[in-house]
Amino acid sequence: MDVEFYRILEEKKSTVAKRWLDAIMASYPNDKSGFLMNQGDQFSNPVGYTFTTGVTGILDVIAKGEDFGESISFLEDIIRVRAVQDFTPAKAMAFIFQLKTIVREELVPEIRQNQVYIDLLEFESKIDDLALTAFDIYVKCREQIFELRTDELKRMTFSLLKKANLVSEIPVQESEQEDQK
């Protein structure tokens, strides 16, 4: 990729980051008070903090022209939050594709002026790769959530059966002797 594209992206990075963060926060219709956007404290507003640091971290890496491998931890943090919320997979991942639109809208005049269309296409290809990685992370997070729910359901069921005296525990020594037979 041409260095010119990254220079332009670096110049507009704070505007792109703000717009991208606004787009993410807009997916939370119940936040009419603006709490997620206005509270920047890590402890008062961990979700807003995670999104702010994540967006900034991802854009820092991308604006340097580096592979997004370094931004994976930022991406994982955002995806973990969105995976536990009541979003469809498409809605949870949509924020990544919104970055393409935001970059196009913010950089188009400079891109046209400097003739770096090919670089924009390569950048958008990187965003597509980032989205695929994000989807993998999302699926793993959802699998963990379902495993936790299943394990909790098993524990609750066993506990209820035990309280109803419908199940008795086999002492460890007996179960070991049966296994040796």
Short mmCIF file of C-alpha atoms in Angstrom, two decimals:
data_model
loop_
_atom_site.label_atom_id
_atom_site.label_comp_id
_atom_site.label_asym_id
_atom_site.label_seq_id
_atom_site.Cartn_x
_atom_site.Cartn_y
_atom_site.Cartn_z
CA MET A 1 0.00 0.00 0.00
CA ASP A 2 1.00 3.54 -0.65
CA VAL A 3 2.29 5.53 2.32
CA GLU A 4 0.11 8.46 1.24
CA PHE A 5 -3.11 6.62 2.13
CA TYR A 6 -1.86 5.91 5.65
CA ARG A 7 -0.71 9.50 6.09
CA ILE A 8 -4.21 10.68 5.17
CA LEU A 9 -5.80 8.10 7.46
CA GLU A 10 -3.49 9.12 10.31
CA GLU A 11 -4.51 12.77 9.87
CA LYS A 12 -8.20 11.89 10.03
CA LYS A 13 -7.85 9.15 12.66
CA SER A 14 -9.45 11.07 15.54
CA THR A 15 -12.47 12.02 13.41
CA VAL A 16 -12.81 8.46 12.12
CA ALA A 17 -12.49 7.07 15.66
CA LYS A 18 -15.20 9.40 16.99
CA ARG A 19 -17.59 8.57 14.18
CA TRP A 20 -16.91 4.84 14.55
CA LEU A 21 -17.49 5.01 18.29
CA ASP A 22 -20.71 6.98 17.69
CA ALA A 23 -21.87 4.27 15.26
CA ILE A 24 -21.18 1.55 17.83
CA MET A 25 -22.99 3.43 20.57
CA ALA A 26 -25.95 4.07 18.25
CA SER A 27 -26.57 0.32 18.27
CA TYR A 28 -27.65 0.70 21.91
CA PRO A 29 -31.10 2.32 21.66
CA ASN A 30 -31.69 2.12 25.41
CA ASP A 31 -28.79 4.49 26.12
CA LYS A 32 -30.83 7.65 25.61
CA SER A 33 -28.94 9.41 28.42
CA GLY A 34 -25.64 9.06 26.58
CA PHE A 35 -24.07 7.27 29.55
CA LEU A 36 -21.96 4.97 27.38
CA MET A 37 -20.47 7.93 25.52
CA ASN A 38 -20.15 10.46 28.32
CA GLN A 39 -18.71 8.35 31.10
CA GLY A 40 -15.07 7.67 30.26
CA ASP A 41 -14.07 6.08 33.55
CA GLN A 42 -13.01 2.44 33.34
CA PHE A 43 -14.82 1.57 36.56
CA SER A 44 -17.96 3.71 36.21
CA ASN A 45 -18.48 2.70 32.61
CA PRO A 46 -16.47 -0.40 31.65
CA VAL A 47 -18.40 -0.91 28.39
CA GLY A 48 -17.81 2.63 27.16
CA TYR A 49 -14.18 2.44 28.20
CA THR A 50 -13.70 -0.89 26.41
CA PHE A 51 -15.23 0.47 23.22
CA THR A 52 -13.23 3.71 23.33
CA THR A 53 -9.88 2.01 23.94
CA GLY A 54 -10.73 -0.75 21.45
CA VAL A 55 -11.66 1.60 18.61
CA THR A 56 -8.59 3.74 19.24
CA GLY A 57 -6.29 0.72 19.45
CA ILE A 58 -7.60 -0.87 16.27
CA LEU A 59 -7.33 2.38 14.33
CA ASP A 60 -3.82 3.04 15.65
CA VAL A 61 -2.63 -0.30 14.27
CA ILE A 62 -4.50 0.03 10.97
CA ALA A 63 -3.36 3.63 10.40
CA LYS A 64 0.25 2.51 10.73
CA GLY A 65 -0.36 0.13 7.83
CA GLU A 66 0.38 -2.89 9.99
CA ASP A 67 -1.49 -6.15 10.02
CA PHE A 68 -4.31 -6.20 12.52
CA GLY A 69 -2.65 -9.01 14.46
CA GLU A 70 -1.58 -6.43 17.03
CA SER A 71 -5.12 -5.13 17.39
CA ILE A 72 -6.62 -8.55 18.08
CA SER A 73 -6.75 -7.95 21.83
CA PHE A 74 -8.69 -4.70 21.29
CA LEU A 75 -11.04 -6.49 18.92
CA GLU A 76 -11.50 -9.40 21.34
CA ASP A 77 -12.45 -6.99 24.13
CA ILE A 78 -15.16 -5.35 22.03
CA ILE A 79 -16.47 -8.68 20.70
CA ARG A 80 -16.66 -10.20 24.20
CA VAL A 81 -18.90 -7.34 25.31
CA ARG A 82 -21.12 -7.61 22.26
CA ALA A 83 -21.29 -11.42 22.46
CA VAL A 84 -22.94 -11.36 25.89
CA GLN A 85 -25.49 -8.75 24.87
CA ASP A 86 -28.81 -9.34 23.19
CA PHE A 87 -27.67 -8.82 19.60
CA THR A 88 -28.04 -11.03 16.59
CA PRO A 89 -24.65 -12.06 15.18
CA ALA A 90 -25.15 -9.65 12.27
CA LYS A 91 -25.86 -6.72 14.59
CA ALA A 92 -22.97 -7.63 16.86
CA MET A 93 -20.52 -7.61 13.93
CA ALA A 94 -21.98 -4.69 11.95
CA PHE A 95 -19.70 -2.14 13.62
CA ILE A 96 -16.70 -3.52 11.75
CA PHE A 97 -18.26 -2.96 8.34
CA GLN A 98 -19.33 0.53 9.39
CA LEU A 99 -15.65 1.44 9.51
CA LYS A 100 -15.44 1.08 5.72
CA THR A 101 -18.24 3.57 5.18
CA ILE A 102 -16.82 6.01 7.69
CA VAL A 103 -13.34 5.90 6.16
CA ARG A 104 -14.76 6.37 2.66
CA GLU A 105 -16.85 9.35 3.75
CA GLU A 106 -14.03 10.99 5.69
CA LEU A 107 -11.20 10.36 3.24
CA VAL A 108 -12.85 10.56 -0.19
CA PRO A 109 -11.80 14.15 -1.00
CA GLU A 110 -8.18 13.41 -0.11
CA ILE A 111 -8.26 10.03 -1.81
CA ARG A 112 -9.55 11.56 -5.05
CA GLN A 113 -7.01 14.35 -4.88
CA ASN A 114 -4.10 11.97 -4.28
CA GLN A 115 -5.29 9.16 -6.59
CA VAL A 116 -5.03 6.38 -3.99
CA TYR A 117 -8.18 4.42 -4.92
CA ILE A 118 -6.32 1.12 -5.04
CA ASP A 119 -5.07 1.72 -1.52
CA LEU A 120 -8.63 2.26 -0.33
CA LEU A 121 -9.63 -1.08 -1.84
CA GLU A 122 -6.70 -2.80 -0.11
CA PHE A 123 -7.66 -1.11 3.15
CA GLU A 124 -11.24 -2.31 2.79
CA SER A 125 -9.95 -5.81 2.14
CA LYS A 126 -8.13 -5.60 5.48
CA ILE A 127 -11.39 -4.59 7.14
CA ASP A 128 -13.04 -7.66 5.61
CA ASP A 129 -10.27 -9.83 7.08
CA LEU A 130 -10.77 -8.09 10.42
CA ALA A 131 -14.48 -8.91 10.22
CA LEU A 132 -13.75 -12.58 9.59
CA THR A 133 -11.44 -12.67 12.58
CA ALA A 134 -14.07 -10.89 14.67
CA PHE A 135 -16.67 -13.45 13.66
CA ASP A 136 -14.38 -16.29 14.78
CA ILE A 137 -13.91 -14.55 18.13
CA TYR A 138 -17.67 -13.97 18.43
CA VAL A 139 -18.46 -17.63 17.77
CA LYS A 140 -15.92 -18.76 20.40
CA CYS A 141 -17.42 -16.35 22.94
CA ARG A 142 -20.94 -17.57 22.23
CA GLU A 143 -19.77 -21.20 22.55
CA GLN A 144 -18.29 -20.40 25.96
CA ILE A 145 -21.54 -18.76 27.05
CA PHE A 146 -23.58 -21.79 25.98
CA GLU A 147 -21.13 -24.16 27.69
CA LEU A 148 -21.42 -22.16 30.91
CA ARG A 149 -25.21 -22.20 30.67
CA THR A 150 -25.22 -25.96 30.03
CA ASP A 151 -22.87 -26.65 32.94
CA GLU A 152 -25.00 -24.50 35.24
CA LEU A 153 -28.13 -26.31 34.13
CA LYS A 154 -26.48 -29.67 34.84
CA ARG A 155 -25.42 -28.51 38.30
CA MET A 156 -28.89 -27.19 39.09
CA THR A 157 -30.54 -30.40 37.85
CA PHE A 158 -28.19 -32.59 39.87
CA SER A 159 -28.73 -30.43 42.94
CA LEU A 160 -32.52 -30.67 42.61
CA LEU A 161 -32.39 -34.44 42.09
CA LYS A 162 -30.13 -34.80 45.12
CA LYS A 163 -32.47 -32.71 47.29
CA ALA A 164 -35.38 -34.89 46.20
CA ASN A 165 -33.35 -37.97 47.17
CA LEU A 166 -33.59 -39.28 43.63
CA VAL A 167 -29.82 -39.46 43.22
CA SER A 168 -27.18 -40.66 45.58
CA GLU A 169 -23.49 -40.07 45.26
CA ILE A 170 -21.22 -43.05 44.80
CA PRO A 171 -18.27 -42.89 47.15
CA VAL A 172 -14.97 -42.42 45.32
CA GLN A 173 -13.56 -45.76 46.51
CA GLU A 174 -16.55 -47.71 45.15
CA SER A 175 -16.41 -46.01 41.75
CA GLU A 176 -12.66 -46.70 41.49
CA GLN A 177 -13.21 -50.41 42.29
CA GLU A 178 -15.93 -50.64 39.62
CA ASP A 179 -13.62 -49.02 37.06
CA GLN A 180 -10.87 -51.57 37.79
CA LYS A 181 -13.22 -54.54 37.10
#
